[in-house]
mmCIF file of C-alpha atoms in Angstrom:
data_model
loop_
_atom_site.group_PDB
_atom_site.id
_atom_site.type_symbol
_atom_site.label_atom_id
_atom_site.label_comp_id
_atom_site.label_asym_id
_atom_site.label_seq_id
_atom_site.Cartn_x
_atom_site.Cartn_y
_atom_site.Cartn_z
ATOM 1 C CA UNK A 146 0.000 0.000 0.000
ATOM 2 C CA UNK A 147 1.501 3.439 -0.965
ATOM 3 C CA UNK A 148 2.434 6.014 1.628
ATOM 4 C CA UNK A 149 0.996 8.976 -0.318
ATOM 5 C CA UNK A 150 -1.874 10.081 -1.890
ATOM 6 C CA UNK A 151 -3.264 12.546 -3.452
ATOM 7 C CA UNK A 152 -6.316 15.040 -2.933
ATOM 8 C CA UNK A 153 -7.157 17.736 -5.209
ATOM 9 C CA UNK A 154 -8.011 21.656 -4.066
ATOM 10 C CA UNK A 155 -10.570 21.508 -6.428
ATOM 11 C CA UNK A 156 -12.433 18.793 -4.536
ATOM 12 C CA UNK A 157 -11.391 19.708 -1.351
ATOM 13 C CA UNK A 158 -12.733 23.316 -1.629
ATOM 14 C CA UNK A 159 -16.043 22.021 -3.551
ATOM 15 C CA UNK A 160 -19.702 23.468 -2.417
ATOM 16 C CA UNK A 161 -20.539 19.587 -1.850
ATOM 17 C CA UNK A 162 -17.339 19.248 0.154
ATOM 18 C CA UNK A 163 -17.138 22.220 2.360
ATOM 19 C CA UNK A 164 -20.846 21.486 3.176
ATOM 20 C CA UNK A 165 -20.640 18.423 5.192
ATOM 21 C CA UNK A 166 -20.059 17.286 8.644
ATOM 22 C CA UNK A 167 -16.919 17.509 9.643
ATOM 23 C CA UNK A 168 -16.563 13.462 10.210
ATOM 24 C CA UNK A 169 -17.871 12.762 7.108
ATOM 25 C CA UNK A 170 -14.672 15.252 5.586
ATOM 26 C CA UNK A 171 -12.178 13.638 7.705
ATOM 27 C CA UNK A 172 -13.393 10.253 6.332
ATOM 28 C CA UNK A 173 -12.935 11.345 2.988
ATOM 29 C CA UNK A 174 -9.484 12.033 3.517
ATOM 30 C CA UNK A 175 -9.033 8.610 5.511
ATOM 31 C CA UNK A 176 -10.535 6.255 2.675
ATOM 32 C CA UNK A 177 -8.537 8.489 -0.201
ATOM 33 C CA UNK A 178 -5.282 7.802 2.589
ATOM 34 C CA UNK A 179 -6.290 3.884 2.182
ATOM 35 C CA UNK A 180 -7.124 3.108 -1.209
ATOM 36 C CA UNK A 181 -5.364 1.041 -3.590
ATOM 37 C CA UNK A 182 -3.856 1.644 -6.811
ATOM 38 C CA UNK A 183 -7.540 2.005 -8.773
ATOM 39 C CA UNK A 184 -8.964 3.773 -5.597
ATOM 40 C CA UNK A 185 -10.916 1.175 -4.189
ATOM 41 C CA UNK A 186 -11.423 0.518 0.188
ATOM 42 C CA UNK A 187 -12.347 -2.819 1.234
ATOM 43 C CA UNK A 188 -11.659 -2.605 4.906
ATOM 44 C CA UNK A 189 -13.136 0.275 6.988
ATOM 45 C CA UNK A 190 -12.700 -1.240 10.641
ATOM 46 C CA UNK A 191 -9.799 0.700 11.057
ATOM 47 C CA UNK A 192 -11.046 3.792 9.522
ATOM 48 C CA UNK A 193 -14.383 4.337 11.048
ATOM 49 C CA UNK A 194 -12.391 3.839 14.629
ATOM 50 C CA UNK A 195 -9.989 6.363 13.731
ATOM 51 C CA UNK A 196 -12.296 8.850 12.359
ATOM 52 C CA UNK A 197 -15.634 7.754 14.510
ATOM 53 C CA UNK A 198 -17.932 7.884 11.327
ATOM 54 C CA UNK A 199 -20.901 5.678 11.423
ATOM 55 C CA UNK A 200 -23.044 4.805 8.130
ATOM 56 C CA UNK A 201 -24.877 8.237 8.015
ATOM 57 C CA UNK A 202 -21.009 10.092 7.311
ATOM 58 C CA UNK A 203 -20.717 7.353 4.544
ATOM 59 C CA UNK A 204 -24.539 8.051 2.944
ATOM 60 C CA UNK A 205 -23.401 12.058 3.180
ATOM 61 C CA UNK A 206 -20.399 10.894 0.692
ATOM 62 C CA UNK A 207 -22.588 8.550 -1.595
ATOM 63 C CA UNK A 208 -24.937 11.236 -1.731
ATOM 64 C CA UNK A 209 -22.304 14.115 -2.829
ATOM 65 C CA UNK A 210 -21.121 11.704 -5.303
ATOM 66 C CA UNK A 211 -17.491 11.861 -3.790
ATOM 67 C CA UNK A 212 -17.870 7.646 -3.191
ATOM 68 C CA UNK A 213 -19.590 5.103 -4.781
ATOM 69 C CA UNK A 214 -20.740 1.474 -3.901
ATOM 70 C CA UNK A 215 -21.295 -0.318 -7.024
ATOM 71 C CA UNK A 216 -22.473 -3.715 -5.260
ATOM 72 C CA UNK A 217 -23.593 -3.809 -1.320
ATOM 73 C CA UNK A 218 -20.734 -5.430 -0.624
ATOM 74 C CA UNK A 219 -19.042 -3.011 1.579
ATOM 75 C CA UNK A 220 -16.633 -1.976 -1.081
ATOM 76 C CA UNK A 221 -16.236 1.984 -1.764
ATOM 77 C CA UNK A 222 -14.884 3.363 -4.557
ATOM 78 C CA UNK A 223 -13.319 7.304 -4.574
ATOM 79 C CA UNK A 224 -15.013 9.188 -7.450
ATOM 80 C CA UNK A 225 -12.563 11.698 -8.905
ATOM 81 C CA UNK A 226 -9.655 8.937 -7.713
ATOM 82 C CA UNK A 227 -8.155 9.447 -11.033
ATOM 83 C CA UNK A 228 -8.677 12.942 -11.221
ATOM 84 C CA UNK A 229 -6.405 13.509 -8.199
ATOM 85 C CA UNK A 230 -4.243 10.539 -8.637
ATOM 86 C CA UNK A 231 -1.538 9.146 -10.719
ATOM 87 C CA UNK A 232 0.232 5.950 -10.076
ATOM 88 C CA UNK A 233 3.098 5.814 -12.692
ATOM 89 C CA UNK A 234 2.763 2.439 -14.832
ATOM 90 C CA UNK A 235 5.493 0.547 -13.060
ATOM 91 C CA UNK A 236 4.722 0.625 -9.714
ATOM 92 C CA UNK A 237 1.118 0.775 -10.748
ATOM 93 C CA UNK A 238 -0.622 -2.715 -8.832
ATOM 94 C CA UNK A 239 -4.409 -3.404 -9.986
ATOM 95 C CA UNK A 240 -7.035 -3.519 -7.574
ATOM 96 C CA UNK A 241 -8.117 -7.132 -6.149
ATOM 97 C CA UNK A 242 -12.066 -5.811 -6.759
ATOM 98 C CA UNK A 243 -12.128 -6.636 -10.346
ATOM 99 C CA UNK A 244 -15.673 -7.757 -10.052
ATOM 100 C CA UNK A 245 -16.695 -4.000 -8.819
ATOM 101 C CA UNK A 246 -14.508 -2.435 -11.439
ATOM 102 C CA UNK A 247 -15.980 -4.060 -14.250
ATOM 103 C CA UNK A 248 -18.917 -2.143 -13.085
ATOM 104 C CA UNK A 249 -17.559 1.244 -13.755
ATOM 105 C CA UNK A 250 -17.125 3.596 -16.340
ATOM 106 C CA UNK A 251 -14.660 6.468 -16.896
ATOM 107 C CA UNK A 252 -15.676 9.837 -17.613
ATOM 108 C CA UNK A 253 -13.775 12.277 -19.796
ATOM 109 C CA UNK A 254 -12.997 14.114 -16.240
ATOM 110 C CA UNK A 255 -11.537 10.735 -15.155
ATOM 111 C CA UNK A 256 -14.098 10.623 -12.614
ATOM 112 C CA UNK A 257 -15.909 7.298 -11.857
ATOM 113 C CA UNK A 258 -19.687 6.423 -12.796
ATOM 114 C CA UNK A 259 -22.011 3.290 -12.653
ATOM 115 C CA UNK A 260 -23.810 4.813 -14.637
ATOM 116 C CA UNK A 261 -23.489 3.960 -18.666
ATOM 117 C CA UNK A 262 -25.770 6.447 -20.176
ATOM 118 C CA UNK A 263 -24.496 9.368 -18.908
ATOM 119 C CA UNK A 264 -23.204 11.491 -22.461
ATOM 120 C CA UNK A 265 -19.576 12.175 -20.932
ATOM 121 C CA UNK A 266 -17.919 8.641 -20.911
ATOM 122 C CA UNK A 267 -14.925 7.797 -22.512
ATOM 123 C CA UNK A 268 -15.121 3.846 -21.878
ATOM 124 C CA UNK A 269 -15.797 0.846 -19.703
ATOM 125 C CA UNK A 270 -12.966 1.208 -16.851
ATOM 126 C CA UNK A 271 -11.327 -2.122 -17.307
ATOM 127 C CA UNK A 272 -11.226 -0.898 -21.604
ATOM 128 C CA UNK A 273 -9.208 2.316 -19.872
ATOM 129 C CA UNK A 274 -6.985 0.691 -17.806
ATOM 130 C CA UNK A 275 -6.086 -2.008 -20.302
ATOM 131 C CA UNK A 276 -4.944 0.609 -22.679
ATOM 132 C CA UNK A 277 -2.267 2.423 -20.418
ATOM 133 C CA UNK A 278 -5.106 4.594 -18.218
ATOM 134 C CA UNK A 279 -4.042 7.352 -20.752
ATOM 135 C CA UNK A 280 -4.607 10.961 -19.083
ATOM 136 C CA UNK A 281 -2.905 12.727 -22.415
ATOM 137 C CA UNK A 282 -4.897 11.545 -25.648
ATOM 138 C CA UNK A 283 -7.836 13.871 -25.296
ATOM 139 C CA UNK A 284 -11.189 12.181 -23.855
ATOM 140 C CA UNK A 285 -12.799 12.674 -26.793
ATOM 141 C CA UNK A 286 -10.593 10.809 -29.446
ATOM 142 C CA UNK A 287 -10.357 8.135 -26.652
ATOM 143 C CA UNK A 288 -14.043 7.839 -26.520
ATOM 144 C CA UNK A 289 -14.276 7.642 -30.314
ATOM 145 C CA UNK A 290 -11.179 5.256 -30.071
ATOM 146 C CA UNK A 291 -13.405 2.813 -27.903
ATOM 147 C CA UNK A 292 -16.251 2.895 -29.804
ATOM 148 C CA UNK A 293 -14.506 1.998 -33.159
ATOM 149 C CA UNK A 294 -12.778 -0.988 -31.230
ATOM 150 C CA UNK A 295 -16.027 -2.080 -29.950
ATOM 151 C CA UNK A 296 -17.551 -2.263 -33.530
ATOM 152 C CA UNK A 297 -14.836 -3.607 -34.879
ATOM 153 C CA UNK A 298 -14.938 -6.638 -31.993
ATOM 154 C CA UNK A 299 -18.644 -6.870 -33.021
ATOM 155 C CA UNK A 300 -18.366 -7.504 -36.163
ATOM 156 C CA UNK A 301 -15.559 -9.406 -35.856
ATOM 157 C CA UNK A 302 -16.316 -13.984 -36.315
ATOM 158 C CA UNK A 303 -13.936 -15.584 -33.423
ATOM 159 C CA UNK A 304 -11.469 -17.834 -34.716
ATOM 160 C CA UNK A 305 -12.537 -21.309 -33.962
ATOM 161 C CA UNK A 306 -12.491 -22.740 -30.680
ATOM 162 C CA UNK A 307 -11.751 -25.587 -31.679
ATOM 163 C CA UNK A 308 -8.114 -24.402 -33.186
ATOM 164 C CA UNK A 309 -7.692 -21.846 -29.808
ATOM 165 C CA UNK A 310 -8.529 -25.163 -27.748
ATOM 166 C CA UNK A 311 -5.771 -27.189 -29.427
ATOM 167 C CA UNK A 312 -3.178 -23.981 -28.984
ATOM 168 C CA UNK A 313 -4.201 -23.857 -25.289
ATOM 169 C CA UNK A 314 -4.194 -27.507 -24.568
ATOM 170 C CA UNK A 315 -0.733 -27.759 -26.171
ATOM 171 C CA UNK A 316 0.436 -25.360 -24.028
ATOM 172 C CA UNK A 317 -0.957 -27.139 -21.185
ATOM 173 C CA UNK A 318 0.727 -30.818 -21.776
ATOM 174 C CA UNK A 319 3.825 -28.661 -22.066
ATOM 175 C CA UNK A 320 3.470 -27.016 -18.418
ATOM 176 C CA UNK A 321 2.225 -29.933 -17.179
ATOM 177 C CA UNK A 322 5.456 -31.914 -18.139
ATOM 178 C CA UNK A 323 7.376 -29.567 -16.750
ATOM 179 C CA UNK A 324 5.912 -29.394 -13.793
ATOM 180 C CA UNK A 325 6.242 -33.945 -13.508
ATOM 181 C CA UNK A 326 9.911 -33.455 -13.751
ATOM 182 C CA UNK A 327 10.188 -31.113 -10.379
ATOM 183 C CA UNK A 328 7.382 -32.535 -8.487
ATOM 184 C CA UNK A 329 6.762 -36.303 -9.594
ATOM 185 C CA UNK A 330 5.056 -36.925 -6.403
ATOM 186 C CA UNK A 331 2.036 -34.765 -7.925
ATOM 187 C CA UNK A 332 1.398 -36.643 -11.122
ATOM 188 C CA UNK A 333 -1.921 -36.793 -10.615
ATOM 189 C CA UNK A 334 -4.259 -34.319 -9.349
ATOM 190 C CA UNK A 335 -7.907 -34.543 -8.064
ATOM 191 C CA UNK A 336 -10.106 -31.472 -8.213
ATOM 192 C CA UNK A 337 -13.793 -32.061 -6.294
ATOM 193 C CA UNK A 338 -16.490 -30.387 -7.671
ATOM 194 C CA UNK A 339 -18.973 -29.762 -4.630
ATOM 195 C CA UNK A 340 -22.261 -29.101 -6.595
ATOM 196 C CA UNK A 341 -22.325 -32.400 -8.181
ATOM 197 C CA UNK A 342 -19.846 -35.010 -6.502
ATOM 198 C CA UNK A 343 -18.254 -35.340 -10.113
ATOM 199 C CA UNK A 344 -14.575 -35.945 -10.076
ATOM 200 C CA UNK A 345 -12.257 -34.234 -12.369
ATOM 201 C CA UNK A 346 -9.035 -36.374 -12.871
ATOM 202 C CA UNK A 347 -5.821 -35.773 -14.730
ATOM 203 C CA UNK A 348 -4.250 -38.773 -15.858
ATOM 204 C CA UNK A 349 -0.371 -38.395 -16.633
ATOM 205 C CA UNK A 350 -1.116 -41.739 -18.935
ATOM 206 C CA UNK A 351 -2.872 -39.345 -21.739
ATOM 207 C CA UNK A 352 -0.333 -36.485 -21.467
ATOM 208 C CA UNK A 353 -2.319 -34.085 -19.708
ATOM 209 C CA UNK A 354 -4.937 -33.225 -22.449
ATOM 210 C CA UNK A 355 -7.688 -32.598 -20.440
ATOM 211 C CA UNK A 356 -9.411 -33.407 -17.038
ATOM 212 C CA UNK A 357 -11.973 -35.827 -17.731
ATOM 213 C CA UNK A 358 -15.513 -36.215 -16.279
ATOM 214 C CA UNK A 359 -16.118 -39.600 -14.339
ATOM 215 C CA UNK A 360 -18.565 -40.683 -11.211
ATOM 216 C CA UNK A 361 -17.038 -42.150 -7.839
ATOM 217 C CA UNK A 362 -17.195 -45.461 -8.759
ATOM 218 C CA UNK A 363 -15.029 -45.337 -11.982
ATOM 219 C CA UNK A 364 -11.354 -45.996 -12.216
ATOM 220 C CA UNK A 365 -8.239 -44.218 -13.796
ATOM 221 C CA UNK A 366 -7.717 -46.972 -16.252
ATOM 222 C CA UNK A 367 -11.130 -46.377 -17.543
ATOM 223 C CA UNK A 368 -10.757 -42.342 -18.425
ATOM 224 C CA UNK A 369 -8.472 -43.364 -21.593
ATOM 225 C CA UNK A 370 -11.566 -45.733 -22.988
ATOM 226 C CA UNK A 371 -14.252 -42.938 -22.073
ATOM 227 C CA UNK A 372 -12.712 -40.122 -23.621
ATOM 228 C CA UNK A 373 -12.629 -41.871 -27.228
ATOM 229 C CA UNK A 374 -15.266 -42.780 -29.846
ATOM 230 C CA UNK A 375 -15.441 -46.032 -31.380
ATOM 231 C CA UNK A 376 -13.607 -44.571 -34.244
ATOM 232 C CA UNK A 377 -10.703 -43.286 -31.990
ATOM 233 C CA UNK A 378 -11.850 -39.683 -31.552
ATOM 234 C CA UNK A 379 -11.901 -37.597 -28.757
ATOM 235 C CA UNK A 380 -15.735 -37.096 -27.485
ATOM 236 C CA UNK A 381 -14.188 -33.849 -26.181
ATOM 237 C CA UNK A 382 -17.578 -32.832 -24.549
ATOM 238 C CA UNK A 383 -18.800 -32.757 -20.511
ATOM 239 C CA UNK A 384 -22.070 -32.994 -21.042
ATOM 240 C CA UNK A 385 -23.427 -33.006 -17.438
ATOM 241 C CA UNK A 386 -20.903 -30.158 -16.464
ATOM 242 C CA UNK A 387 -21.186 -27.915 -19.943
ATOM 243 C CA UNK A 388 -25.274 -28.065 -19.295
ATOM 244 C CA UNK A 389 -25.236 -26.825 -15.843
ATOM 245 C CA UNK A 390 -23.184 -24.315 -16.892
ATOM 246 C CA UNK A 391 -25.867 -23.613 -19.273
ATOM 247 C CA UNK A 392 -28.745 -23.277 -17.038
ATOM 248 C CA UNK A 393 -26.409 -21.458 -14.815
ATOM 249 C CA UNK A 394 -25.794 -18.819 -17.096
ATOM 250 C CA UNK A 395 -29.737 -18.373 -18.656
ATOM 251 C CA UNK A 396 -30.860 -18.488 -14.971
ATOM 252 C CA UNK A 397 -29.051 -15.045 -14.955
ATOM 253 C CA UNK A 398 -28.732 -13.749 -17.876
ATOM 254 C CA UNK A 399 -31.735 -11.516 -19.748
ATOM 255 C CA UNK A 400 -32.159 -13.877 -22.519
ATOM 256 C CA UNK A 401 -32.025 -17.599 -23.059
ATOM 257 C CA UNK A 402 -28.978 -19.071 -24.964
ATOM 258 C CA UNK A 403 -29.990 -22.527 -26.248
ATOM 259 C CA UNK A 404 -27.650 -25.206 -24.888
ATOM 260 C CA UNK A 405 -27.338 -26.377 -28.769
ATOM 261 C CA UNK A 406 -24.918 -23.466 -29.062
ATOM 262 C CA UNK A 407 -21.918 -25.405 -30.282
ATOM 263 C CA UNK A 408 -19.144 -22.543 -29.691
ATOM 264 C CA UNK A 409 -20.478 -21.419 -26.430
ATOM 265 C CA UNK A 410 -20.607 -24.921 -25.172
ATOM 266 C CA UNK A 411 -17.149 -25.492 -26.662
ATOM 267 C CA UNK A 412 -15.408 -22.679 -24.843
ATOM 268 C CA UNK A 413 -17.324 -24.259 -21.477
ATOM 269 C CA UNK A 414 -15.638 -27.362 -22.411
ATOM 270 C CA UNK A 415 -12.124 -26.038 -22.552
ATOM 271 C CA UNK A 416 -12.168 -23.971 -19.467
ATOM 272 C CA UNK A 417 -13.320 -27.679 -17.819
ATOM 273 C CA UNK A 418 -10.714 -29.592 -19.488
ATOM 274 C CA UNK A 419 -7.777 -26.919 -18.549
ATOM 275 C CA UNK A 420 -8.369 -27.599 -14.899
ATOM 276 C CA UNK A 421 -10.969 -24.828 -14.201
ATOM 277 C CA UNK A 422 -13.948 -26.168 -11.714
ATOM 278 C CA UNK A 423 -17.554 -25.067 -12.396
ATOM 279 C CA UNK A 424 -16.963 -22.791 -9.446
ATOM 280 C CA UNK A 425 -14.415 -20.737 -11.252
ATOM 281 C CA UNK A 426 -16.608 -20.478 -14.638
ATOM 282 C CA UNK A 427 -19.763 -19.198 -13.012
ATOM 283 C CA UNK A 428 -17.656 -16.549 -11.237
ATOM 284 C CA UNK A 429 -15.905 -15.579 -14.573
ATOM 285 C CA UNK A 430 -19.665 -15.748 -16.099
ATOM 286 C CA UNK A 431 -20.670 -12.974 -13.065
ATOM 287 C CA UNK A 432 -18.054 -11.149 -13.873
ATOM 288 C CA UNK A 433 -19.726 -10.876 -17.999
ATOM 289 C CA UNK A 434 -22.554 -10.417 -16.481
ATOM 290 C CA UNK A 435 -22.452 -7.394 -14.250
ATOM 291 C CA UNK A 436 -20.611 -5.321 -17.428
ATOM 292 C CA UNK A 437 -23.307 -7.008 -19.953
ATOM 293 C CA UNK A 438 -26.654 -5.569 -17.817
ATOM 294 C CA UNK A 439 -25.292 -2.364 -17.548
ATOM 295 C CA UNK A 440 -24.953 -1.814 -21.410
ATOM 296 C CA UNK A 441 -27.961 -2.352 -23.652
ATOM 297 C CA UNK A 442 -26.206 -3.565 -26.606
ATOM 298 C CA UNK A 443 -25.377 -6.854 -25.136
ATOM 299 C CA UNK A 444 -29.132 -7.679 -24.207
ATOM 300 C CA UNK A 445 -29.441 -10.157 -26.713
ATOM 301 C CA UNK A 446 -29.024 -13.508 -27.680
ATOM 302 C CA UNK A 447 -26.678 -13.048 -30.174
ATOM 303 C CA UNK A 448 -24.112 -10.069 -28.792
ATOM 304 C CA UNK A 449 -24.150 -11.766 -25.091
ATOM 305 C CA UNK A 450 -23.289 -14.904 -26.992
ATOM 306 C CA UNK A 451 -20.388 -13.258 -28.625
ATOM 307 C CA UNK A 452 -19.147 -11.409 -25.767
ATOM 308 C CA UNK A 453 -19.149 -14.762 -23.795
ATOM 309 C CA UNK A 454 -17.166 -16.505 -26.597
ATOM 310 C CA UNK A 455 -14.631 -13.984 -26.883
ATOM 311 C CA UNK A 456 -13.999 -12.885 -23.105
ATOM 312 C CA UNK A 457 -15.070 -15.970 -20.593
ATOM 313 C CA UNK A 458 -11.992 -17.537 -20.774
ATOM 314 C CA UNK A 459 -10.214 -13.851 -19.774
ATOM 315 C CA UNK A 460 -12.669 -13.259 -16.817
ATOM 316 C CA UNK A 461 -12.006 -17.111 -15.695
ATOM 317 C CA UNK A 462 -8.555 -16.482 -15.704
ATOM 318 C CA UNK A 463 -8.785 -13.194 -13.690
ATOM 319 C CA UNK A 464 -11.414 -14.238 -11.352
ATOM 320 C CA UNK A 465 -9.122 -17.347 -10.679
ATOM 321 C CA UNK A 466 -5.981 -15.518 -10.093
ATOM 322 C CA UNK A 467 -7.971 -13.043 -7.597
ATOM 323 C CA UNK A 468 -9.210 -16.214 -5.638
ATOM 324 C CA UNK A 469 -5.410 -16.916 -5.311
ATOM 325 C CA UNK A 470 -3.953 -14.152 -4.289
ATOM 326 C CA UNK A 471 -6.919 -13.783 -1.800
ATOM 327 C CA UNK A 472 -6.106 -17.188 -0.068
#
């Protein structure tokens, strides 16, 4: 956590500022003095002790707009934090809260919204920070910047996942060989998923190319002769586990996607067989989720569909790595 930060006259000296109880300014100060790298607080113990403020000091800050609370979670996010802030790229360290950033937008003020209507944004926050969280390109060419990258994206057919599930799983047999010659005593690796009682079990006998789906009752031998055809093939497919993942994702999602949809239920299929539980891909599906309601373009069928396709195995990742770093 850095040992400075930054507040802004402008704010400081602000009608909605200057206005308030005096706890709710020094609390302000104290969340701006604890906030990450993306201005975000998780943990207010400390600060409502040292600054006595109670929940009507934090309502007095959500209501000047100088916070924000995208989910109920207890997370708070400073406003004009970029506005007052800059945290050069490399010691720049992104916030753990990805699921509450990918709620935000930036404005052309670099201030913070929920809000994705309002006329004065210049992108989706996690667009912005991907791109270098550039302060000198004016707003405005940024904002037309976006927009051409996001029709561009829409237009653009996904390469098969078929051929980025080969590249992947390649990549996979490769790590995972590596990682038999340190640690031979790990060869084999069980993963319980809790939902179902399914077991997902790597078998160093096939070369690590995928985690196969079998019951209790089934033995290691018998993964090689489930995962092929008659012909030889790989079946590829989790049925049980791609499904669920199905209803999962239609149970919250504002339109249906029919289970028959072969790339969707492709890219569930890879995320399963590179070692991701169901667990992980319904978090990475949240994640989609919170950034598709809040924009009306992805409130059908075929845009979420697309937007799944391309990004799921990104939010997986990112959700997974969070849970890590967490633990």
């Amino acid at each position: 956590m850095a040992e400075r930060r930054m507040i802004s006259r402008k704010i400081a000296e602000d009608d909605r500022f200057v206005d308030m109880h005096p706890v709710s300014k020094l609390l302000y100060f104290y969340l701006v003095l604890n906030a990450d790298d993306d201005g975000f607080v998780g943990s207010v113990k400390m600060i409502n002790f040292l600054t006595n403020a109670d929940q009507s000091n934090y309502d007095e800050l959500l209501e000047n707009n100088l916070i924000l609370e995208p989910t109920k979670s207890g997370v708070y996010v400073i406003t004009d934090w970029y506005a007052q802030n800059k945290i050069e790229p490399k010691i720049y360290k992104a916030t753990e809260y990805l699921s509450v950033r990918a709620l935000l937008f930036i404005k052309t003020n670099f201030a913070y919204t929920t809000n994705p209507d309002e006329k004065d944004i210049i992108s989706p926050v996690d667009y912005w920070i991907k791109q270098g969280r550039d302060k000198k390109t004016s707003p405005e060419i940024q904002a037309q910047q976006y927009l051409e990258h996001f029709q561009e994206t829409s237009k653009k057919v996904p390469r098969s996942v078929e051929e980025v599930s080969k590249r992947v799983l390649a990549q996979n047999r490769l790590d995972k060989s590596r990682l038999e010659q340190n640690r031979p005593d790990q060869t084999k690796k069980e993963k319980i998923n809790k939902e179902n009682n399914y077991k997902y079990i790597n078998s160093s006998s096939n070369g690590g190319m995928g985690e196969f789906l079998l019951n209790d009752n089934s033995s290691t031998s018998s993964i090689e002769n489930n995962a092929t055809t008659e012909n030889g093939e790989n079946s590829g497919v989790n049925q049980d586990a791609v499904s669920s993942l199905f209803n999962y994702l239609n149970g919250i999602s504002p339109t249906d996607i029919p289970k028959d949809n072969k790339r969707l239920a492709n890219v569930f299929d890879m995320l399963i067989h590179n070692g991701y539980e169901i667990e992980d891909i319904r978090l990475g599906i949240d994640s989609i989720m919170n950034v598709a309601n809040q924009m009306p373009q992805y409130q059908n069928e075929q845009s979420l569909t697309k937007l799944l396709i391309q990004h799921l195995p990104e939010y997986t990742k990112q959700t997974l790595k969070q849970s890590s770093s967490n633990d």
